[in-house]
């Protein structure tokens, strides 16, 4: 997820013309001098970092950029601070860009713009949006953008700053450190000019600290680490010369992930009325494993994704031992088993499995449901035949990149089927490949089976095998196997009456190199220590001593236990909420999440960060949206409420709605003319084709359900409507399921379940949750699509779209199409008004385009205000699919694709 703030009119009147992101700067550095005190804590004596960007006459000076992380008992609070000056002669837009770990919760964002200070506070999303909307109505602007990457999410702020003015940014987020392969790992995304300090304080002692060189040989040895028994300080502040790619280069080599790894002496921590208990036994022998690998080989896996999957699987197979058993299933629209039974991980079997994987050629659809059921059947068969070692652990690893398209495609049904066959016997690990993965679906089926999913970006600089090794519970490695050497489940207990609000304290699996964490509140008592009991051990924590020690530490994160408990609790509740069996249960969990998130100031999927000026007359908003099902939306700007630049749609306009009824508004003639198009399901009708502006609007028909209906009586509706801007190379495709924005590089997908504004180049898309989508091109052409939902069990009706287009659209003289041709309004004359066969409907003669047409006075519906009943629009009805009113026959407007222009003259 990404977050974006935009401030325009409220800060400075000039229109934004430049959007400058720090990572694209050309940098000039002054020498930075660092000295150290004897007590090992680094003190920056002289720090002058000046970065300037010169493009034409546009100069931006970045005075300083500091990053500081404070880790206390595995809980981390990170702060990014930036000070920027617009030293150019003109006002400019200045950007603040931070990548944060996907597990982190933003807790605050503040900034000072032209002397106006904005301070953030987390509120329930609906409350924050209402307050935000009030400010937005006065011309303020803010938004969010959704962007995915392997391990990072993106926060962006863009502010319009007048010449000579200074702006300060400050972002805070919190996260818990997770132990993997015996170490905690803290990562920070570095860009040129960022000066970094990481302070670690572990009350029970630090066992080891290391800073692997993840930035390349250029920066070998530049990270400084000092540590003692309880504290460590990591400093990374390379000079200008050290950051340059070469001695004569002006570009910086600094860009990538900076990593700090450490481990601790393990005891419980109690502070501020809260406790955190850590459990990580060592020197335990791994157990045998039974694994069925389920690999997606559909057409979308072609290329780099498949190449890296094959390489990763070959490396993983090498990790198997003679005590392990495995099989492989690959699937597209069909499901194939390399072996219908589990086979031993012998050298011969592994070699044959590698050859099988090497020969896979991706093609076809995606039948996830049948593949997972087949995997479960293989494990059950082995268990029923007594093949499985009683000490072994069984699991399925699913590797896929997309939605199910073949067989059972309903996600809730697949989820139910998988849960049924997995029971409590096996674990399912879901691995999403690429940026277009349906991560929400993978998360649901994995979480229900007691593990967490993982997303891996298929890029050559990040091999899939490395991504697999960062799996939260990697199950293929001989060093990370479940170790149930304790009675199952492992349970952490406390004396009666000593604690409350305890997080999950019972675990059915433990993975070597990881850690079990339990947190809660300490109830008032006369004692100064807290005892805990695990099925195999017991511990005691002195919380009076820890509170006193934290107060003496300059760089410790005080209050960490309270925040860590809330962090764990909120994450567990979010997982429970996604699996809630009833709406009532889901509402109760939702309220608990809201209460905790607001109290502890976490931006979650249910809360938002409202950023206000000290006088509270300026407001901004940052949401934490759900992970989008498709696409990485770099370059997009989204806002939580739509703001069409052309103002609200006019009262009278051209409409195409229902099955489908065309209502052409002719403003010069002050009349509306109606006709129906009776085409076939699947046909794509051209509505606007304008080579002059490069804009085309097409609609694809969908048929009503045919249960009990004669084929010739099937009604048609618009199920999909597209708007294509050829000059921008961008197409917006709106269906009753999703809204997709595609360009030459990306496919961005949005659901109807959230309100958002999206801007890319000259194309703006405004989504109103479960209601409508408005597409605006170059602020000259606007198209609004209205969503109609019907009862899912209705015998014949289907969901469909209505189309609403204002006559103020600025088409070129070349515009055509069923609607576009009326951009040049024809002369219309209606006469010979007389009583018709229906006493409620008058009849008349219409002269238009050299034709004399028999017309009937009737009415159609405008559904903008009332989707059920609509409001009546009286019009002259043209019979025979608009013959004589539209140019040519309606079939000449049928086009082959959703981005097709009309090719033949009419």
Coordinates of N, CA and C in Angstrom, one line a residue, residues 543-675:
X543 N 9.4 -6.4 36.4 CA 9.0 -5.3 35.6 C 9.3 -4.0 36.3
X544 N 9.5 -3.9 37.5 CA 9.9 -2.7 38.2 C 11.3 -2.3 37.8
X545 N 12.3 -3.3 37.6 CA 13.6 -3.0 37.2 C 13.7 -2.5 35.8
X546 N 12.9 -3.1 34.9 CA 12.9 -2.7 33.5 C 12.4 -1.3 33.3
X547 N 11.3 -1.0 33.9 CA 10.8 0.4 33.8 C 11.9 1.4 34.2
X548 N 12.5 1.1 35.3 CA 13.6 2.1 35.8 C 14.7 2.2 34.8
X549 N 15.1 1.0 34.2 CA 16.2 1.0 33.3 C 15.9 1.8 32.0
X550 N 14.6 1.6 31.5 CA 14.2 2.3 30.3 C 14.3 3.8 30.5
X551 N 13.9 4.3 31.6 CA 13.9 5.7 31.9 C 15.3 6.3 31.8
X552 N 16.3 5.5 32.0 CA 17.7 6.0 32.0 C 18.3 5.9 30.6
X553 N 17.7 5.2 29.7 CA 18.3 5.0 28.4 C 17.8 6.1 27.4
X554 N 18.8 6.8 26.8 CA 18.5 8.0 26.0 C 17.8 7.6 24.7
X555 N 18.2 6.4 24.1 CA 17.6 6.0 22.8 C 16.7 4.9 22.9
X556 N 16.2 4.5 24.1 CA 15.3 3.4 24.2 C 13.9 3.9 23.8
X557 N 13.1 3.0 23.4 CA 11.7 3.3 23.0 C 10.8 3.0 24.2
X558 N 10.6 4.0 25.0 CA 9.7 3.8 26.2 C 8.3 3.5 25.7
X559 N 7.6 2.7 26.5 CA 6.2 2.3 26.1 C 6.2 1.3 25.1
X560 N 7.3 0.6 24.8 CA 7.3 -0.4 23.7 C 6.4 -1.6 24.0
X561 N 6.3 -2.0 25.3 CA 5.5 -3.2 25.6 C 4.0 -2.9 25.3
X562 N 3.6 -1.7 25.7 CA 2.2 -1.4 25.5 C 1.9 -1.4 24.0
X563 N 2.8 -0.7 23.2 CA 2.6 -0.7 21.7 C 2.7 -2.0 21.1
X564 N 3.6 -2.8 21.6 CA 3.9 -4.2 21.0 C 2.6 -5.1 21.2
X565 N 2.1 -5.0 22.4 CA 0.9 -5.7 22.7 C -0.2 -5.3 21.8
X566 N -0.4 -4.0 21.6 CA -1.5 -3.5 20.7 C -1.2 -4.0 19.2
X567 N 0.1 -3.9 18.8 CA 0.4 -4.3 17.5 C 0.1 -5.8 17.2
X568 N 0.5 -6.6 18.1 CA 0.2 -8.1 18.0 C -1.3 -8.3 18.0
X569 N -2.0 -7.7 18.9 CA -3.5 -7.9 19.1 C -4.2 -7.4 17.8
X570 N -3.9 -6.2 17.3 CA -4.5 -5.7 16.1 C -4.3 -6.7 14.9
X571 N -3.1 -7.2 14.7 CA -2.8 -8.1 13.6 C -3.6 -9.4 13.7
X572 N -3.7 -9.9 15.0 CA -4.4 -11.1 15.2 C -5.9 -10.9 14.9
X573 N -6.4 -9.8 15.4 CA -7.8 -9.5 15.1 C -8.2 -9.3 13.7
X574 N -7.2 -8.6 12.9 CA -7.5 -8.5 11.5 C -7.5 -9.9 10.8
X575 N -6.7 -10.8 11.3 CA -6.8 -12.2 10.7 C -8.1 -12.8 11.1
X576 N -8.5 -12.7 12.3 CA -9.8 -13.2 12.8 C -11.0 -12.6 12.0
X577 N -10.9 -11.4 11.7 CA -11.9 -10.7 11.0 C -12.1 -11.2 9.6
X578 N -11.0 -11.5 8.9 CA -11.1 -12.1 7.6 C -11.7 -13.4 7.6
X579 N -11.8 -14.1 8.7 CA -12.3 -15.5 8.8 C -13.6 -15.5 9.6
X580 N -14.2 -14.4 10.0 CA -15.3 -14.4 10.8 C -16.5 -15.2 10.2
X581 N -17.1 -16.1 10.9 CA -18.1 -17.0 10.3 C -19.5 -16.2 10.1
X582 N -19.7 -15.2 10.9 CA -21.0 -14.5 10.8 C -20.7 -13.0 10.8
X583 N -21.7 -12.2 10.3 CA -21.6 -10.8 10.2 C -21.6 -10.2 11.6
X584 N -22.3 -10.8 12.5 CA -22.3 -10.3 13.9 C -20.9 -10.4 14.5
X585 N -20.3 -11.5 14.3 CA -18.9 -11.7 14.8 C -18.0 -10.7 14.2
X586 N -18.1 -10.5 12.9 CA -17.2 -9.6 12.2 C -17.4 -8.2 12.7
X587 N -18.6 -7.8 13.0 CA -18.8 -6.4 13.5 C -18.2 -6.2 14.9
X588 N -18.2 -7.3 15.7 CA -17.6 -7.2 17.1 C -16.1 -7.1 17.0
X589 N -15.5 -7.9 16.1 CA -14.1 -7.8 15.9 C -13.7 -6.5 15.3
X590 N -14.5 -6.0 14.4 CA -14.2 -4.7 13.8 C -14.1 -3.6 14.8
X591 N -15.1 -3.6 15.7 CA -15.1 -2.6 16.8 C -13.9 -2.6 17.7
X592 N -13.5 -3.9 18.0 CA -12.3 -4.0 18.8 C -11.0 -3.5 18.1
X593 N -10.9 -3.7 16.8 CA -9.8 -3.2 16.1 C -9.8 -1.7 16.1
X594 N -11.0 -1.1 15.8 CA -11.1 0.3 15.8 C -10.7 1.0 17.1
X595 N -11.2 0.4 18.2 CA -10.8 0.9 19.5 C -9.3 0.9 19.8
X596 N -8.7 -0.2 19.4 CA -7.3 -0.4 19.7 C -6.5 0.5 18.7
X597 N -6.8 0.6 17.5 CA -6.1 1.3 16.5 C -6.1 2.8 16.8
X598 N -7.3 3.3 17.2 CA -7.4 4.7 17.5 C -6.6 5.0 18.8
X599 N -6.8 4.2 19.8 CA -6.1 4.4 21.1 C -4.6 4.4 20.9
X600 N -4.1 3.5 20.1 CA -2.6 3.4 19.9 C -2.1 4.0 18.7
X601 N -3.0 4.7 17.9 CA -2.6 5.5 16.8 C -1.9 4.7 15.7
X602 N -2.6 3.6 15.2 CA -2.1 2.8 14.1 C -3.0 3.0 12.9
X603 N -2.4 3.3 11.8 CA -3.1 3.4 10.5 C -3.3 1.9 10.0
X604 N -4.5 1.4 10.0 CA -4.8 0.1 9.6 C -5.8 0.1 8.4
X605 N -6.3 -1.0 7.9 CA -7.3 -1.0 6.8 C -8.6 -0.4 7.3
X606 N -8.8 -0.2 8.6 CA -10.1 0.3 9.1 C -10.0 1.7 9.7
X607 N -8.8 2.2 9.7 CA -8.6 3.6 10.2 C -7.9 4.4 9.2
X608 N -7.8 5.7 9.4 CA -7.1 6.7 8.5 C -6.4 7.7 9.4
X609 N -5.4 8.3 8.8 CA -4.6 9.3 9.5 C -5.1 10.7 9.0
X610 N -5.7 11.4 9.8 CA -6.2 12.7 9.5 C -5.1 13.7 9.9
X611 N -4.6 14.5 9.0 CA -3.5 15.4 9.2 C -4.1 16.8 9.2
X612 N -4.1 17.6 10.3 CA -4.7 18.9 10.4 C -3.7 19.9 10.7
X613 N -3.9 21.2 10.3 CA -3.1 22.3 10.7 C -3.5 22.6 12.2
X614 N -2.6 23.3 12.9 CA -2.8 23.6 14.3 C -4.1 24.3 14.5
X615 N -4.6 25.1 13.5 CA -5.9 25.8 13.7 C -7.0 24.9 13.2
X616 N -6.7 23.7 12.7 CA -7.7 22.7 12.3 C -8.6 23.2 11.1
X617 N -8.0 24.2 10.3 CA -8.8 24.6 9.2 C -8.3 24.0 7.9
X618 N -7.2 23.3 7.9 CA -6.6 22.6 6.8 C -6.6 21.1 7.2
X619 N -7.0 20.2 6.3 CA -7.1 18.8 6.6 C -6.5 17.9 5.4
X620 N -5.8 16.9 5.8 CA -5.3 15.9 4.8 C -5.7 14.5 5.3
X621 N -5.6 13.5 4.4 CA -6.1 12.2 4.8 C -5.2 11.1 4.2
X622 N -4.8 10.2 5.0 CA -4.0 9.0 4.5 C -4.7 7.7 4.9
X623 N -5.1 6.9 4.0 CA -5.7 5.6 4.3 C -4.7 4.5 4.2
X624 N -5.0 3.4 4.8 CA -4.2 2.2 4.7 C -5.1 1.2 3.9
X625 N -5.1 1.2 2.6 CA -6.0 0.4 1.8 C -5.7 -1.1 1.8
X626 N -6.7 -1.9 1.5 CA -6.4 -3.3 1.3 C -5.4 -3.5 0.1
X627 N -4.7 -4.5 0.1 CA -3.8 -4.8 -0.9 C -4.6 -5.0 -2.2
X628 N -4.3 -4.3 -3.3 CA -5.1 -4.4 -4.5 C -4.9 -5.8 -5.1
X629 N -5.9 -6.3 -5.7 CA -5.8 -7.7 -6.3 C -4.9 -7.7 -7.5
X630 N -4.8 -6.6 -8.2 CA -3.9 -6.7 -9.4 C -3.1 -5.4 -9.5
X631 N -1.9 -5.5 -10.0 CA -1.2 -4.4 -10.4 C -0.3 -3.7 -9.4
X632 N 0.7 -3.0 -9.9 CA 1.5 -2.2 -9.1 C 1.3 -0.8 -9.6
X633 N 0.8 0.1 -8.8 CA 0.3 1.4 -9.4 C 1.3 2.5 -9.3
X634 N 2.5 2.3 -9.7 CA 3.5 3.4 -9.7 C 3.0 4.5 -10.7
X635 N 3.1 5.7 -10.3 CA 2.7 6.8 -11.1 C 1.2 7.2 -11.0
X636 N 0.5 6.5 -10.2 CA -0.9 6.8 -10.0 C -1.1 7.7 -8.7
X637 N -2.1 8.5 -8.7 CA -2.5 9.3 -7.5 C -3.9 9.0 -7.2
X638 N -4.3 8.5 -6.1 CA -5.6 8.2 -5.7 C -6.1 9.1 -4.5
X639 N -7.4 9.5 -4.6 CA -7.9 10.2 -3.5 C -9.1 9.5 -3.0
X640 N -9.5 9.7 -1.7 CA -10.6 8.9 -1.1 C -11.9 9.4 -1.4
X641 N -12.1 10.6 -2.0 CA -13.4 11.0 -2.5 C -13.2 11.6 -3.9
X642 N -14.2 11.4 -4.8 CA -14.0 11.9 -6.1 C -14.1 13.4 -6.2
X643 N -13.4 14.0 -7.2 CA -13.4 15.4 -7.3 C -13.3 15.8 -8.8
X644 N -14.3 15.5 -9.6 CA -14.2 15.8 -11.0 C -13.9 17.2 -11.2
X645 N -12.9 17.5 -12.1 CA -12.4 18.8 -12.3 C -13.5 19.7 -13.0
X646 N -14.4 19.0 -13.7 CA -15.4 19.8 -14.5 C -16.7 20.0 -13.7
X647 N -16.7 19.8 -12.4 CA -17.9 20.0 -11.6 C -18.9 18.9 -11.7
X648 N -20.0 18.9 -11.0 CA -21.0 17.9 -11.1 C -21.6 17.8 -12.5
X649 N -22.1 16.6 -12.8 CA -22.8 16.4 -14.1 C -24.0 17.2 -14.2
X650 N -24.3 17.7 -15.4 CA -25.5 18.6 -15.6 C -26.8 17.8 -15.4
X651 N -27.9 18.5 -15.2 CA -29.2 17.8 -15.0 C -29.6 17.1 -16.2
X652 N -29.5 17.6 -17.4 CA -29.9 17.0 -18.6 C -28.6 16.6 -19.4
X653 N -28.5 15.4 -19.9 CA -27.4 14.9 -20.6 C -27.8 13.6 -21.4
X654 N -26.8 13.1 -22.1 CA -27.1 11.9 -22.9 C -26.9 10.6 -22.0
X655 N -27.9 9.7 -22.1 CA -27.9 8.5 -21.2 C -28.1 7.3 -22.0
X656 N -27.4 6.2 -21.6 CA -27.7 4.9 -22.1 C -27.8 4.0 -20.9
X657 N -29.0 3.5 -20.6 CA -29.2 2.7 -19.4 C -30.2 1.6 -19.7
X658 N -30.2 0.7 -18.7 CA -31.1 -0.5 -18.8 C -30.7 -1.4 -20.0
X659 N -31.7 -1.7 -20.9 CA -31.4 -2.9 -21.7 C -31.2 -2.7 -23.3
X660 N -30.3 -1.9 -23.8 CA -30.0 -0.6 -23.3 C -30.9 0.5 -24.0
X661 N -31.4 1.4 -23.3 CA -32.2 2.5 -23.8 C -31.3 3.7 -24.0
X662 N -31.2 4.2 -25.2 CA -30.4 5.5 -25.5 C -31.3 6.7 -25.4
X663 N -30.9 7.7 -24.6 CA -31.6 8.9 -24.5 C -30.6 10.0 -25.0
X664 N -30.8 10.5 -26.2 CA -29.8 11.5 -26.7 C -30.4 12.9 -26.4
X665 N -29.7 13.7 -25.6 CA -30.2 15.0 -25.3 C -29.6 16.0 -26.4
X666 N -30.6 16.8 -26.9 CA -30.2 17.7 -28.0 C -30.5 19.1 -27.4
X667 N -29.5 19.8 -26.8 CA -29.7 21.0 -26.1 C -30.2 22.2 -27.0
X668 N -29.7 22.3 -28.2 CA -30.1 23.4 -29.1 C -31.6 23.2 -29.5
X669 N -32.1 22.0 -29.6 CA -33.5 21.7 -29.9 C -34.3 21.6 -28.7
X670 N -33.7 21.6 -27.5 CA -34.4 21.5 -26.2 C -35.3 20.3 -26.2
X671 N -34.7 19.1 -26.6 CA -35.5 17.9 -26.6 C -34.6 16.7 -26.4
X672 N -35.2 15.6 -26.0 CA -34.5 14.3 -25.9 C -35.1 13.3 -26.9
X673 N -34.3 12.5 -27.5 CA -34.7 11.6 -28.5 C -34.2 10.2 -28.0
X674 N -35.1 9.2 -28.0 CA -34.8 7.9 -27.5 C -34.8 6.8 -28.6
X675 N -34.0 5.8 -28.4 CA -34.1 4.6 -29.2 C -33.5 3.4 -28.5

